[in-house]
Structures are given as structure tokens and as C-alpha cells.
Coordinates of C-alpha atoms in Angstrom, one line a residue:
M104 CA -67.7 32.5 -1.7
K105 CA -66.5 36.1 -0.5
L106 CA -68.1 39.4 -2.2
A107 CA -66.5 42.4 -3.1
F108 CA -66.4 45.1 -6.0
S109 CA -63.8 47.2 -7.4
T110 CA -63.0 50.7 -7.6
L111 CA -63.3 50.9 -10.9
G112 CA -67.5 51.8 -10.3
V113 CA -66.0 54.2 -8.6
P114 CA -64.1 56.7 -9.6
G115 CA -62.0 58.2 -7.1
L116 CA -63.6 58.4 -4.1
P117 CA -61.6 58.8 -0.9
L118 CA -61.3 55.4 0.8
N119 CA -63.2 56.5 3.6
D120 CA -66.0 56.3 1.5
V121 CA -65.4 53.3 -0.4
L122 CA -64.9 51.5 3.0
G123 CA -68.4 53.1 4.5
L124 CA -70.4 51.7 0.7
A125 CA -68.1 48.1 1.4
A126 CA -69.3 47.7 5.2
A127 CA -73.3 49.2 4.7
H128 CA -73.8 46.7 2.1
G129 CA -72.4 44.2 2.5
Y130 CA -69.1 42.9 1.0
H131 CA -66.1 41.3 2.5
G132 CA -63.4 43.0 0.4
V133 CA -62.9 45.9 -2.5
E134 CA -60.9 45.5 -5.1
L135 CA -58.9 48.8 -5.8
R136 CA -58.4 50.3 -9.2
A137 CA -54.3 50.9 -8.6
H138 CA -53.7 54.1 -11.0
P139 CA -52.6 57.4 -10.2
E140 CA -56.1 59.0 -11.1
E141 CA -57.0 56.1 -7.5
P142 CA -56.0 57.4 -3.8
V143 CA -54.4 54.0 -3.9
H144 CA -51.4 53.2 -6.4
P145 CA -47.7 52.6 -6.2
G146 CA -46.8 56.0 -6.2
L147 CA -47.7 55.9 -1.8
A148 CA -45.4 57.6 0.5
P149 CA -44.3 53.8 3.4
E150 CA -46.8 55.5 5.8
E151 CA -49.4 56.2 3.1
R152 CA -49.7 53.3 3.1
A153 CA -49.2 51.9 6.5
A154 CA -52.5 54.3 6.8
V155 CA -54.4 52.8 4.0
A156 CA -54.1 49.2 5.6
E157 CA -54.9 51.0 9.1
Q158 CA -58.2 51.8 7.6
F159 CA -58.9 48.8 6.1
R160 CA -58.3 46.6 9.8
V161 CA -60.4 48.9 11.2
A162 CA -63.6 48.8 8.7
G163 CA -63.3 44.7 9.1
I164 CA -63.2 45.5 4.7
E165 CA -60.0 43.3 2.8
V166 CA -58.5 44.1 0.1
L167 CA -58.8 41.4 -2.1
G168 CA -56.4 42.8 -4.5
L169 CA -55.4 45.9 -6.7
A170 CA -56.0 45.7 -10.8
G171 CA -52.8 47.3 -12.1
Y172 CA -52.8 47.5 -15.6
A173 CA -48.8 45.4 -17.1
R174 CA -49.5 44.3 -20.0
V175 CA -47.5 40.8 -20.3
A176 CA -47.5 39.7 -24.1
A177 CA -46.8 43.2 -24.8
P178 CA -44.2 43.6 -27.7
G179 CA -40.8 46.1 -26.9
D180 CA -38.4 45.0 -23.4
D181 CA -39.3 42.8 -20.1
E182 CA -37.8 45.3 -17.6
P183 CA -40.6 48.4 -18.2
V184 CA -42.8 45.5 -18.2
L185 CA -41.2 43.9 -14.9
A186 CA -40.9 46.9 -12.5
E187 CA -44.2 47.9 -13.2
I188 CA -45.3 44.6 -11.6
R189 CA -42.5 44.2 -9.3
G190 CA -44.1 48.1 -8.0
L191 CA -48.2 46.5 -8.2
L192 CA -46.1 43.4 -5.7
D193 CA -44.4 46.0 -3.1
L194 CA -47.8 47.7 -2.9
A195 CA -49.6 44.5 -2.6
G196 CA -47.8 43.2 0.1
D197 CA -47.5 47.0 2.2
L198 CA -51.1 46.2 2.3
G199 CA -51.7 42.5 2.6
A200 CA -53.4 42.6 -0.8
P201 CA -53.1 38.9 -1.6
Y202 CA -53.6 39.2 -5.4
I203 CA -52.6 41.5 -8.0
R204 CA -54.1 41.8 -11.6
V205 CA -52.3 41.9 -14.6
F206 CA -53.3 42.6 -18.5
P207 CA -52.1 39.8 -21.7
G208 CA -51.9 43.3 -23.6
G209 CA -50.6 40.7 -27.1
G210 CA -49.7 43.3 -29.3
T211 CA -51.1 43.0 -33.1
E212 CA -47.2 43.1 -34.4
Q213 CA -46.5 39.9 -33.5
D214 CA -47.7 36.5 -33.9
A215 CA -49.4 34.2 -30.9
D216 CA -46.9 32.1 -30.3
E217 CA -44.1 35.2 -29.8
A218 CA -46.9 36.6 -28.0
D219 CA -47.4 33.4 -25.1
A220 CA -43.9 33.1 -24.6
T221 CA -43.3 37.4 -23.6
A222 CA -45.7 36.6 -20.8
A223 CA -45.2 33.6 -19.9
R224 CA -41.4 34.6 -19.5
R225 CA -42.6 38.2 -17.6
L226 CA -44.7 35.6 -16.1
G227 CA -42.2 33.1 -15.1
T228 CA -39.9 35.9 -13.7
A229 CA -42.4 38.8 -11.7
A230 CA -43.2 35.0 -10.0
E231 CA -40.3 34.7 -8.3
Y232 CA -40.2 38.2 -6.3
A233 CA -44.2 37.7 -5.9
A234 CA -43.6 35.0 -3.7
E235 CA -41.1 36.8 -2.1
R236 CA -44.3 39.0 -0.6
G237 CA -46.1 36.5 0.4
V238 CA -48.2 38.1 -3.5
T239 CA -49.7 36.3 -6.5
I240 CA -49.9 37.8 -9.7
L241 CA -53.2 37.0 -11.7
L242 CA -53.9 37.1 -15.7
E243 CA -57.2 38.1 -16.4
T244 CA -58.8 36.7 -19.1
H245 CA -59.2 40.2 -21.5
D246 CA -58.0 41.3 -24.4
S247 CA -55.5 39.1 -26.1
H248 CA -56.3 36.3 -24.2
R249 CA -60.1 36.7 -23.5
T250 CA -60.5 33.2 -22.8
G251 CA -59.4 30.0 -20.6
A252 CA -57.6 28.2 -23.5
D253 CA -55.9 31.3 -24.3
A254 CA -55.3 31.9 -20.7
M255 CA -54.1 28.6 -20.4
R256 CA -51.4 28.8 -23.4
V257 CA -49.4 31.2 -20.9
L258 CA -49.1 29.7 -17.5
G259 CA -49.8 26.3 -18.3
P260 CA -45.4 27.2 -19.2
V261 CA -45.2 29.4 -16.6
G262 CA -46.0 26.5 -13.7
H263 CA -45.5 29.3 -10.8
L264 CA -47.8 28.5 -7.6
R265 CA -48.0 32.6 -7.6
A266 CA -48.7 32.9 -11.1
G267 CA -52.6 32.5 -11.8
V268 CA -56.0 33.8 -13.3
L269 CA -58.8 36.5 -12.8
W270 CA -61.9 34.8 -14.9
D271 CA -63.6 37.4 -16.3
V272 CA -66.8 36.4 -17.0
M273 CA -67.7 38.9 -20.0
H274 CA -64.2 37.9 -21.4
T275 CA -64.7 34.3 -21.8
W276 CA -68.5 34.8 -22.6
L277 CA -67.0 37.7 -25.5
G278 CA -64.6 34.7 -26.6
G279 CA -67.5 32.1 -27.2
E280 CA -65.7 30.1 -24.6
Q281 CA -68.8 28.0 -22.5
P282 CA -68.7 28.8 -18.9
S283 CA -67.8 24.5 -18.0
D284 CA -64.8 25.4 -20.9
S285 CA -63.6 28.4 -19.2
Y286 CA -64.0 27.1 -16.1
A287 CA -62.4 23.2 -16.9
A288 CA -59.0 25.2 -18.0
L289 CA -58.8 28.0 -15.8
S290 CA -59.5 25.5 -11.9
P291 CA -55.4 24.4 -11.7
H292 CA -54.8 28.6 -11.1
L293 CA -57.8 30.2 -10.1
G294 CA -57.9 33.4 -8.5
Y295 CA -61.2 34.9 -8.0
V296 CA -63.6 35.6 -10.8
Q297 CA -64.7 39.2 -12.0
V298 CA -68.7 39.3 -13.0
K299 CA -70.6 41.3 -14.3
D300 CA -73.2 42.2 -16.6
I301 CA -74.3 43.4 -20.3
A302 CA -76.9 44.5 -22.2
S303 CA -74.5 42.4 -26.0
A304 CA -72.1 41.3 -27.3
D305 CA -72.0 45.5 -29.3
D306 CA -73.5 47.5 -26.1
T307 CA -71.3 46.6 -23.1
T308 CA -72.3 49.4 -20.7
P309 CA -72.2 48.3 -17.5
L310 CA -75.2 46.9 -16.0
P311 CA -76.9 46.2 -12.5
L312 CA -76.5 42.5 -11.9
G313 CA -78.8 40.2 -13.5
A314 CA -80.3 43.0 -15.7
G315 CA -78.5 41.8 -18.8
V316 CA -76.7 38.7 -20.7
L317 CA -73.6 37.3 -19.3
P318 CA -74.0 34.1 -17.8
L319 CA -73.8 35.2 -13.9
T320 CA -76.2 32.3 -12.8
E321 CA -74.1 29.3 -14.7
V322 CA -71.1 30.1 -13.7
V323 CA -72.7 30.4 -10.0
D324 CA -74.3 27.8 -10.2
L325 CA -71.1 25.3 -12.1
L326 CA -68.3 27.4 -8.8
S327 CA -70.5 25.9 -6.0
R328 CA -71.3 22.3 -8.0
H329 CA -67.1 22.0 -8.0
G330 CA -66.8 23.2 -4.3
W331 CA -65.1 26.4 -5.2
D332 CA -65.0 29.1 -1.9
G333 CA -63.0 32.0 -3.1
W334 CA -63.8 35.3 -4.3
L335 CA -66.6 36.9 -6.8
C336 CA -66.0 40.6 -7.6
W337 CA -67.9 43.1 -8.5
E338 CA -66.5 45.2 -11.5
Y339 CA -68.6 47.6 -12.6
E340 CA -67.1 49.3 -15.5
K341 CA -68.2 53.3 -14.8
R342 CA -65.2 54.5 -15.0
W343 CA -65.2 54.2 -19.1
Y344 CA -69.0 54.8 -19.5
E345 CA -69.6 58.0 -17.6
S346 CA -73.7 57.3 -18.5
A347 CA -73.4 53.9 -16.3
A348 CA -76.0 54.7 -13.4
P349 CA -74.3 55.5 -10.2
L350 CA -72.6 52.5 -9.0
P351 CA -73.3 53.3 -5.2
E352 CA -77.1 52.9 -5.4
L353 CA -77.1 50.0 -6.8
L354 CA -74.8 47.8 -4.7
G355 CA -76.8 46.4 -2.3
A356 CA -79.2 44.7 -4.9
G357 CA -76.1 43.4 -6.6
R358 CA -74.8 42.1 -3.4
E359 CA -78.5 40.5 -2.5
H360 CA -78.7 39.7 -6.7
L361 CA -75.6 37.4 -5.8
T362 CA -76.5 36.1 -2.2
R363 CA -79.3 34.4 -4.2
L364 CA -77.3 32.5 -6.5
L365 CA -74.9 31.4 -4.2
T366 CA -78.4 30.4 -2.0
D367 CA -80.0 28.6 -4.8
A368 CA -77.0 27.5 -6.5
A369 CA -77.0 26.0 -3.1

């Protein structure tokens, strides 16, 4: 498996510094938070996109994906959501990124069936454009659809190769789903896996990998046992938790922890 980290853990850090951290600590790729607060976002001009792609090429680091914020199950008109997704897909295509991330984002003013249908309709439509750009849209296990079973209520009806899932191990755990059940539901559609660690269900402040309660050993064992050879991406939510320790000083130990888990699983 390849290892990456998300720039959510280093909010606003210049791209050269991000790439330097990845290279120095042995990460193969980076998940870019695609938000206007960050150096890389859909508002970049063509020449800026070309420069970003060149920076990654020179550094020998891969762009794993773009973490966007489109909410495919949210109430309202389809077009603003689809336009946001198309913007992410265009940026990913220009950067050579294989994936974009979207959230479910179902609202309380709609029932679950309506939210599922809305998300499936939008993903099915967007997947056609994703195919043109050579990018896959990944629905993250998150918020209104945090378990594998939840996500499959959407992805099952879509049935498109360019619509898949991003397994956030914290959210499936918070949803009460066992890793084996999550994997069974998600494996046919699995793009990559976000790993992290927290103290408890009541305290989701990010911790160093291995310092919390999330079943990372079980997840890595499960993936290895089934011969899955995709990406593990450390999503350290520093942007939302200012009191959390700085990610740069944790990256080396985090990579070593993941490498140990992979070695033990093998």
C-alpha cells in the first residue's frame, strides 16, 4: 500500500513546504484540501495549475486526490452542486489526480430515501463528466452517510465505474460499524482509505497514529488479508482543532507506525 497525508493537517502551508514534508518523511502522495484557504483550489488559472503539476512531478510525489466540499445529498437544486463537482473534476484532471472527494451532506429537512435518491442522481450525472476527465468521484463515509451500509444505499443505484467511495475509518467506527462489515460493503467501490486516531467518541481531537482508540490495526490487517494494495491517507484534522499538536513533527512517527502495521499484517 502507498502512504499519503492530507493538507488538512497543515492548513495554508505553501505547496513547496508540503512536498518537502512528504519527501522528507517517506510519503508517496498528498491529498490536497481543495478550498480557497489553501494554495491549490478550483480558482487557479491554467498556468497556475500547470505549475502545481510540475512541482509534484519534480518532487516525485503523487497528487492522491482533491478533498472537495460538494454535498451530493444536500437539499436544493442539482445544478450548483454539479457545477462545484465539475470544477473539482477539471482541477483534478489538470493536475493528474485520480480522485476527488465529495461529502454526502444530507439535511434534516428530508427523509433518508429522498437524500439517497438525490445523492445517487447527482453522482450518476457527475460520473459521466468524471469519465471524460479520467477522474473518479469518491463519496466519503461522513455526516449523514457515515457507515459503509449508508454509502452503499447511494452507490448501489449509481452503478458507474467513476463513482466510488472513500472509507474514513473514524466515521464508520463512530457509526457503530465493524471494520469487516465496512470493508464488505465498500470493497467493490473502494478508492482509498483515510486513517486517523482520536481519544474517544466524545473527543475527536486528532492524535498521533496509534495513540487513540480507532481500530487501525484491524483495518490494515483486513485490507492486507484481502490483497488490497491502494492508498492509506492520514487525515489529521488540524484545521478544525487548533490545540492539536503540529502535524509536521508527527509525520515521521506516523509513517513508521503505518509501516509497522503493514509489515505485521504481511
